[in-house]
Amino acid sequence: MNALRRQFFLSFAVIGSVMPLMTVFLKEQGGFSFLQIGLAMSLMSVPMLCSPALITLLADRNLDSRRILAVAFTCSATVLSLMYFSNHIAWTLTLFVFHGLAFVAMLPLQDGYFFSFAEKLRVEGTPGPSYPLVRVWGTVGFILPSLLLFIPLSRGASASAILPCAVFFCLLSLANSFSLPKIDRPIVTSGRLPTREALRAIFSPQARWLSIGLFFGFLAASCYYAFIGNYLDEVVGIPKRHIGLIINLGVALEIGFTLAMPWLQQKIHLKGILVAGLGCMAARMVLLTMFPHPVVAVVVQIFHGLEVLALYIGPVMFLDRLAKNEYRNSIQGVFTMVIGGVARVIGGLLAGFVVMRSGLEGGLIYGAVMATISFLILTFLFSRIPPREEIEVSPEGAS
């Protein structure tokens, strides 16, 4: 399990290297307009329309998940290295597609690998840690690059420094993938394609409104995460060396929320966590728009933890309740493709267009509207999240 914790730590460190300042890098070093930044974010998400489902299908049927992860991190390291030396917008956009192709499937594959390993331990009668207690290491890993980059950015280094940092953690992730424990291939009990079964599950009566509601949540997230660096830089007036630290303040608080998730589930249940997180997401964007001040930018980071539980941790845990062994990987990939992927591709383009026409403030308002729609759908149309045992015996379940 230590190797799996390290894998989450290192892989999220790759994301933490590029996410806070990527759009600042594209605007300053790449000469991108806001519309082109939105296009870049969409292009990076285009592979999500096929890559996650295909790769997790291979993990369910044929290939060793550990080797797939190794290939993905090798490709990401290569593409990010080439991006560092790119001086042309068209070439950089092309590299974004290949980076997305290599990297977007990594998170659902890691999630599927964890749940497959946890199921193996459960069958063997060996207790293992819950998903939040392993996923929290990803949160810690996300924070580390901003701390490492603070000194060089303070001394005048350009935003392009994020790329060598990301390559470094890609290589460490590649090396660590070879230390992950082997999981035997699942026994197939039906002739149905795992991808098809996973698709049926995420649109079953138990998950339909969750999937639709989170689609709007991912639209909101696409706008926020694409332009929050530019907003803090150009509208709020925060120095670039502090942007990553402010964003990671929210990520640091996320650690506490993730560790407290079992307690939160007992108090407000998984649906309550989802609803609260989406409400926090809308509130954060509204407050940043109304009060573009550095103090507000810091204070609203307290909302980040619940938002992450709602978008990236709670849904993953619920999807595993729907899954059978034959498509335990595929359900994560199919959800990432059909809900997250489509939302990010559309959301990146819409966000870039809105920001180009209405400015960075207009982009946050648009994001707040999408988050509010998501909040309302999950509050009033998504009834509740049943436990695994109830799903397994339900005639309307995923099987």
Coordinates of C-alpha atoms in Angstrom, one line a residue:
M1 CA 0.0 0.0 0.0
N2 CA 3.0 2.3 0.5
A3 CA 3.8 2.1 -3.2
L4 CA 0.2 3.1 -4.0
R5 CA 0.4 6.1 -1.7
R6 CA 3.6 7.1 -3.4
Q7 CA 2.0 6.8 -6.8
F8 CA -0.8 9.2 -5.8
F9 CA 1.7 11.6 -4.3
L10 CA 4.0 11.7 -7.3
S11 CA 1.3 11.7 -10.0
F12 CA -0.6 14.6 -8.4
A13 CA 2.8 16.4 -8.0
V14 CA 2.9 16.4 -11.8
I15 CA -0.5 18.1 -11.9
G16 CA 0.5 20.5 -9.1
S17 CA 3.6 21.5 -11.1
V18 CA 1.6 22.7 -14.2
M19 CA -1.9 23.6 -13.1
P20 CA -1.5 26.8 -11.0
L21 CA 0.6 28.7 -13.6
M22 CA 0.0 26.9 -16.9
T23 CA -2.3 29.6 -18.3
V24 CA 0.0 32.3 -17.1
F25 CA 2.8 30.5 -19.0
L26 CA 0.7 30.2 -22.1
K27 CA -0.1 33.9 -22.1
E28 CA 3.3 35.3 -21.3
Q29 CA 5.7 32.8 -22.9
G30 CA 3.4 31.4 -25.6
G31 CA 1.7 34.7 -26.5
F32 CA -1.7 33.0 -26.2
S33 CA -4.9 35.1 -26.2
F34 CA -7.7 34.1 -23.7
L35 CA -9.6 32.4 -26.5
Q36 CA -6.5 30.4 -27.4
I37 CA -6.0 29.5 -23.8
G38 CA -9.5 28.1 -23.7
L39 CA -8.8 26.2 -26.9
A40 CA -5.6 24.8 -25.4
M41 CA -7.5 23.5 -22.4
S42 CA -10.1 22.0 -24.6
L43 CA -7.6 20.3 -26.8
M44 CA -5.9 18.8 -23.8
S45 CA -9.3 17.4 -22.8
V46 CA -10.1 16.0 -26.3
P47 CA -8.4 12.7 -25.5
M48 CA -10.7 12.3 -22.6
L49 CA -13.4 11.4 -25.1
C50 CA -11.7 8.1 -25.8
S51 CA -8.4 7.6 -23.9
P52 CA -9.7 6.9 -20.4
A53 CA -12.4 4.4 -21.5
L54 CA -10.0 2.6 -23.8
I55 CA -7.1 2.4 -21.3
T56 CA -9.3 1.3 -18.4
L57 CA -10.9 -1.3 -20.7
L58 CA -7.4 -2.7 -21.4
A59 CA -6.8 -2.8 -17.7
D60 CA -10.0 -4.8 -17.2
R61 CA -9.4 -7.2 -20.0
N62 CA -5.8 -7.5 -21.1
L63 CA -2.9 -5.3 -20.0
D64 CA -1.2 -4.8 -16.6
S65 CA -2.3 -1.4 -15.1
R66 CA 1.2 -0.8 -13.9
R67 CA 2.7 -1.0 -17.4
I68 CA 0.0 1.3 -18.8
L69 CA 0.9 3.9 -16.1
A70 CA 4.6 3.6 -17.0
V71 CA 3.9 4.3 -20.6
A72 CA 1.6 7.2 -19.8
F73 CA 4.2 8.9 -17.6
T74 CA 6.9 8.3 -20.2
C75 CA 4.8 10.0 -22.9
S76 CA 3.9 12.9 -20.5
A77 CA 7.6 13.5 -19.7
T78 CA 8.5 13.6 -23.4
V79 CA 5.7 15.9 -24.4
L80 CA 6.3 18.4 -21.5
S81 CA 10.0 18.5 -22.4
L82 CA 9.1 19.3 -26.0
M83 CA 6.7 22.0 -24.8
Y84 CA 9.4 23.7 -22.9
F85 CA 11.3 24.3 -26.1
S86 CA 8.3 25.2 -28.2
N87 CA 8.1 28.7 -29.7
H88 CA 5.0 28.3 -31.9
I89 CA 1.4 28.4 -30.9
A90 CA 0.3 25.7 -33.3
W91 CA 3.1 23.3 -32.1
T92 CA 2.2 24.0 -28.5
L93 CA -1.4 23.3 -29.1
T94 CA -0.5 20.0 -30.8
L95 CA 1.6 19.1 -27.8
F96 CA -1.3 19.8 -25.5
V97 CA -3.3 17.1 -27.4
F98 CA -0.5 14.5 -26.9
H99 CA -0.1 15.5 -23.3
G100 CA -3.8 15.0 -22.7
L101 CA -3.7 11.7 -24.6
A102 CA -0.9 10.4 -22.3
F103 CA -2.1 11.9 -19.0
V104 CA -5.9 12.2 -18.8
A105 CA -6.4 8.5 -18.4
M106 CA -3.9 8.3 -15.5
L107 CA -6.3 9.4 -12.7
P108 CA -9.2 7.1 -13.5
L109 CA -6.7 4.2 -14.1
Q110 CA -5.1 4.9 -10.7
D111 CA -8.5 5.0 -9.1
G112 CA -9.6 1.8 -10.7
Y113 CA -6.3 0.2 -9.7
F114 CA -6.8 1.2 -6.1
F115 CA -10.4 -0.1 -5.9
S116 CA -9.3 -3.4 -7.6
F117 CA -6.6 -3.8 -5.0
A118 CA -8.9 -2.9 -2.2
E119 CA -11.4 -5.5 -3.5
K120 CA -8.7 -8.1 -3.6
L121 CA -7.8 -7.3 0.1
R122 CA -11.5 -7.4 1.0
V123 CA -12.0 -10.8 -0.5
E124 CA -8.8 -12.1 1.2
G125 CA -10.2 -10.8 4.5
T126 CA -7.4 -8.2 4.9
P127 CA -8.5 -4.8 6.0
G128 CA -7.1 -1.9 3.9
P129 CA -7.3 1.9 4.1
S130 CA -10.3 3.7 2.7
Y131 CA -10.0 5.7 -0.6
P132 CA -9.8 9.1 1.1
L133 CA -6.8 8.0 3.3
V134 CA -4.9 7.1 0.2
R135 CA -6.1 9.9 -2.1
V136 CA -5.0 12.4 0.5
W137 CA -1.4 11.7 -0.5
G138 CA -2.3 13.0 -3.9
T139 CA -3.3 16.3 -2.2
V140 CA 0.0 16.5 -0.4
G141 CA 1.9 15.8 -3.7
F142 CA -0.1 18.6 -5.4
I143 CA 1.2 21.1 -2.9
L144 CA 4.9 20.3 -3.1
P145 CA 5.8 21.8 -6.5
S146 CA 4.5 25.3 -5.6
L147 CA 6.8 25.2 -2.5
L148 CA 9.8 24.0 -4.7
L149 CA 9.1 26.7 -7.3
F150 CA 8.6 29.6 -4.9
I151 CA 12.3 30.5 -4.6
P152 CA 13.1 30.4 -8.4
L153 CA 10.0 32.4 -9.2
S154 CA 10.8 34.9 -6.5
R155 CA 14.3 35.3 -8.1
G156 CA 12.8 36.2 -11.5
A157 CA 12.4 32.8 -13.1
S158 CA 9.8 32.6 -15.8
A159 CA 6.6 30.6 -15.6
S160 CA 8.2 28.0 -17.9
A161 CA 10.0 26.6 -14.9
I162 CA 6.8 24.6 -14.2
L163 CA 7.6 22.3 -17.1
P164 CA 11.0 20.9 -15.9
C165 CA 9.4 20.4 -12.5
A166 CA 6.6 18.4 -14.0
V167 CA 9.0 16.3 -16.0
F168 CA 10.9 15.5 -12.9
F169 CA 7.8 14.2 -11.1
C170 CA 6.8 12.3 -14.2
L171 CA 10.1 10.4 -14.1
L172 CA 9.7 9.6 -10.4
S173 CA 6.1 8.4 -11.1
L174 CA 7.4 6.2 -13.9
A175 CA 10.0 4.6 -11.6
N176 CA 7.5 4.1 -8.8
S177 CA 5.0 2.3 -11.1
F178 CA 7.3 -0.7 -11.1
S179 CA 7.0 -1.0 -7.3
L180 CA 3.2 -1.4 -7.4
P181 CA 1.8 -4.8 -6.4
K182 CA 0.5 -7.0 -9.1
I183 CA -3.3 -7.6 -9.3
D184 CA -4.6 -10.7 -11.0
R185 CA -6.8 -10.2 -14.0
P186 CA -10.5 -10.3 -13.0
I187 CA -12.6 -13.3 -13.8
V188 CA -15.1 -12.5 -16.5
T189 CA -18.5 -13.8 -15.7
S190 CA -20.3 -12.4 -18.7
G191 CA -19.6 -11.9 -22.4
R192 CA -20.5 -8.2 -22.2
L193 CA -18.0 -5.5 -23.0
P194 CA -16.9 -3.8 -19.7
T195 CA -17.2 -0.4 -21.3
R196 CA -20.8 -1.0 -22.2
E197 CA -21.6 -2.3 -18.7
A198 CA -20.0 0.7 -17.2
L199 CA -21.9 3.1 -19.4
R200 CA -25.2 1.4 -18.3
A201 CA -24.2 1.8 -14.7
I202 CA -23.5 5.6 -14.8
F203 CA -26.8 6.2 -16.4
S204 CA -28.8 3.7 -14.3
P205 CA -31.6 5.1 -12.1
Q206 CA -29.3 5.3 -9.1
A207 CA -26.6 7.4 -10.9
R208 CA -28.4 9.3 -13.7
W209 CA -29.0 12.6 -12.0
L210 CA -25.6 12.5 -10.3
S211 CA -24.0 12.2 -13.8
I212 CA -26.0 15.0 -15.3
G213 CA -25.5 17.3 -12.3
L214 CA -21.8 16.7 -12.2
F215 CA -21.6 17.5 -15.9
F216 CA -22.5 21.1 -15.1
G217 CA -20.1 21.0 -12.1
F218 CA -17.2 20.1 -14.5
L219 CA -18.2 22.9 -16.8
A220 CA -17.8 25.3 -13.9
A221 CA -14.5 23.7 -12.9
S222 CA -13.2 24.0 -16.5
C223 CA -13.7 27.7 -16.4
Y224 CA -12.3 28.3 -12.9
Y225 CA -9.2 26.2 -13.2
A226 CA -8.4 27.5 -16.7
F227 CA -8.4 31.2 -15.7
I228 CA -8.0 31.5 -12.0
G229 CA -4.2 32.1 -12.4
N230 CA -4.8 34.9 -14.9
Y231 CA -7.6 36.3 -12.7
L232 CA -5.4 36.5 -9.6
D233 CA -2.6 37.9 -11.6
E234 CA -4.4 40.6 -13.7
V235 CA -7.5 41.4 -11.8
V236 CA -6.6 40.9 -8.1
G237 CA -3.0 42.0 -8.7
I238 CA -1.3 39.1 -6.8
P239 CA 2.5 38.6 -7.7
K240 CA 3.1 35.4 -9.7
R241 CA 5.3 33.9 -7.1
H242 CA 2.4 34.0 -4.6
I243 CA -0.3 32.6 -6.9
G244 CA 0.7 29.0 -6.5
L245 CA 1.0 29.4 -2.8
I246 CA -2.5 30.9 -2.5
I247 CA -4.0 28.2 -4.6
N248 CA -2.2 25.6 -2.6
L249 CA -3.5 27.0 0.7
G250 CA -6.8 25.6 -0.4
V251 CA -5.2 22.4 -1.3
A252 CA -3.6 22.2 2.1
L253 CA -7.0 22.7 3.8
E254 CA -8.2 20.0 1.4
I255 CA -6.1 17.5 3.4
G256 CA -8.1 18.1 6.5
F257 CA -11.4 17.7 4.6
T258 CA -10.2 14.5 3.0
L259 CA -9.2 13.0 6.3
A260 CA -12.5 14.1 7.8
M261 CA -14.5 12.5 5.0
P262 CA -15.5 9.4 6.8
W263 CA -16.8 11.5 9.7
L264 CA -18.6 13.8 7.2
Q265 CA -20.3 10.8 5.6
Q266 CA -21.7 9.8 9.0
K267 CA -23.0 13.3 9.6
I268 CA -24.4 14.5 6.2
H269 CA -23.9 11.4 4.0
L270 CA -22.3 11.3 0.6
K271 CA -25.1 13.3 -1.0
G272 CA -24.7 16.1 1.6
I273 CA -21.0 16.3 0.8
L274 CA -21.7 16.6 -2.9
V275 CA -24.3 19.3 -2.4
A276 CA -22.2 21.3 0.1
G277 CA -19.1 21.1 -2.2
L278 CA -21.0 22.4 -5.2
G279 CA -22.6 25.2 -3.2
C280 CA -19.1 26.2 -2.0
M281 CA -17.9 26.2 -5.6
A282 CA -20.5 28.7 -6.7
A283 CA -20.0 30.8 -3.6
R284 CA -16.2 31.0 -4.2
M285 CA -16.6 32.3 -7.7
V286 CA -19.3 34.8 -6.7
L287 CA -17.2 36.2 -3.9
L288 CA -14.1 36.5 -6.0
T289 CA -16.1 38.4 -8.7
M290 CA -17.7 40.8 -6.2
F291 CA -14.6 41.4 -4.1
P292 CA -11.4 41.1 -6.2
H293 CA -9.1 41.6 -3.3
P294 CA -6.1 39.6 -2.2
V295 CA -7.6 39.0 1.3
V296 CA -10.8 37.5 -0.4
A297 CA -8.6 35.4 -2.7
V298 CA -7.0 33.9 0.4
V299 CA -10.2 33.5 2.5
V300 CA -12.3 31.7 -0.3
Q301 CA -9.7 28.9 -0.3
I302 CA -11.5 27.5 2.7
F303 CA -14.2 26.4 0.1
H304 CA -11.7 24.3 -1.9
G305 CA -11.7 21.2 0.3
L306 CA -15.4 20.5 0.1
E307 CA -15.4 21.3 -3.7
V308 CA -12.8 18.6 -4.3
L309 CA -14.7 16.1 -2.2
A310 CA -17.8 16.8 -4.4
L311 CA -16.1 16.7 -7.8
Y312 CA -13.2 14.3 -7.5
I313 CA -13.5 12.0 -4.4
G314 CA -17.2 11.4 -3.6
P315 CA -18.2 10.5 -7.2
V316 CA -15.2 8.1 -7.5
M317 CA -16.3 6.3 -4.3
F318 CA -19.9 6.1 -5.5
L319 CA -18.9 4.7 -8.9
D320 CA -17.0 1.9 -7.2
R321 CA -20.2 1.0 -5.4
L322 CA -21.9 0.5 -8.8
A323 CA -19.1 -1.5 -10.3
K324 CA -18.5 -5.2 -10.5
N325 CA -15.1 -6.7 -10.7
E326 CA -15.4 -7.1 -14.5
Y327 CA -15.6 -3.3 -15.0
R328 CA -14.2 -1.8 -11.8
N329 CA -11.5 0.0 -13.9
S330 CA -13.8 0.8 -16.8
I331 CA -16.5 2.6 -14.8
Q332 CA -13.9 5.2 -13.7
G333 CA -12.7 5.6 -17.3
V334 CA -16.2 5.8 -18.9
F335 CA -17.4 8.4 -16.3
T336 CA -14.2 10.4 -17.0
M337 CA -14.9 10.2 -20.7
V338 CA -18.6 10.7 -21.0
I339 CA -19.1 13.2 -18.1
G340 CA -15.7 14.8 -17.3
G341 CA -14.3 14.7 -20.8
V342 CA -17.2 16.1 -22.7
A343 CA -17.7 18.8 -20.1
R344 CA -14.1 19.8 -20.2
V345 CA -13.9 20.0 -24.0
I346 CA -17.1 22.0 -24.2
G347 CA -16.3 24.0 -21.0
G348 CA -12.8 25.0 -22.2
L349 CA -14.1 26.5 -25.4
L350 CA -17.1 28.2 -23.8
A351 CA -14.9 29.6 -21.0
G352 CA -12.4 31.0 -23.5
F353 CA -15.2 32.6 -25.6
V354 CA -16.9 34.1 -22.5
V355 CA -13.6 35.5 -21.1
M356 CA -12.8 37.0 -24.5
R357 CA -16.1 38.7 -24.8
S358 CA -16.8 39.6 -21.1
G359 CA -13.4 39.6 -19.4
L360 CA -12.1 37.4 -16.6
E361 CA -14.8 38.6 -14.3
G362 CA -17.5 37.4 -16.8
G363 CA -15.8 34.1 -16.9
L364 CA -16.2 33.6 -13.2
I365 CA -19.8 34.6 -13.3
Y366 CA -20.4 32.0 -16.0
G367 CA -18.7 29.4 -13.9
A368 CA -20.8 30.4 -10.9
V369 CA -24.0 29.9 -12.9
M370 CA -22.8 26.4 -14.1
A371 CA -22.0 25.5 -10.5
T372 CA -25.4 26.7 -9.3
I373 CA -27.2 24.5 -11.9
S374 CA -25.1 21.5 -10.7
F375 CA -26.0 22.3 -7.1
L376 CA -29.7 22.5 -7.9
I377 CA -29.8 19.3 -9.8
L378 CA -28.1 17.3 -7.1
T379 CA -30.2 18.9 -4.4
F380 CA -33.6 18.4 -5.9
L381 CA -33.3 15.6 -8.5
F382 CA -30.6 13.2 -7.1
S383 CA -32.4 11.4 -4.3
R384 CA -29.7 9.7 -2.3
I385 CA -26.7 7.4 -2.5
P386 CA -27.4 3.9 -1.3
P387 CA -24.7 1.6 0.3
R388 CA -23.0 -1.0 -1.8
E389 CA -25.1 -3.9 -0.3
E390 CA -28.3 -2.2 -1.4
I391 CA -27.0 -1.6 -4.9
E392 CA -26.0 -5.3 -5.3
V393 CA -29.5 -6.6 -4.5
S394 CA -31.4 -3.8 -6.3
P395 CA -33.3 -5.0 -9.4
E396 CA -32.6 -1.6 -10.9
G397 CA -28.9 -1.8 -10.2
A398 CA -26.0 -1.5 -12.6
S399 CA -25.8 -5.2 -13.5

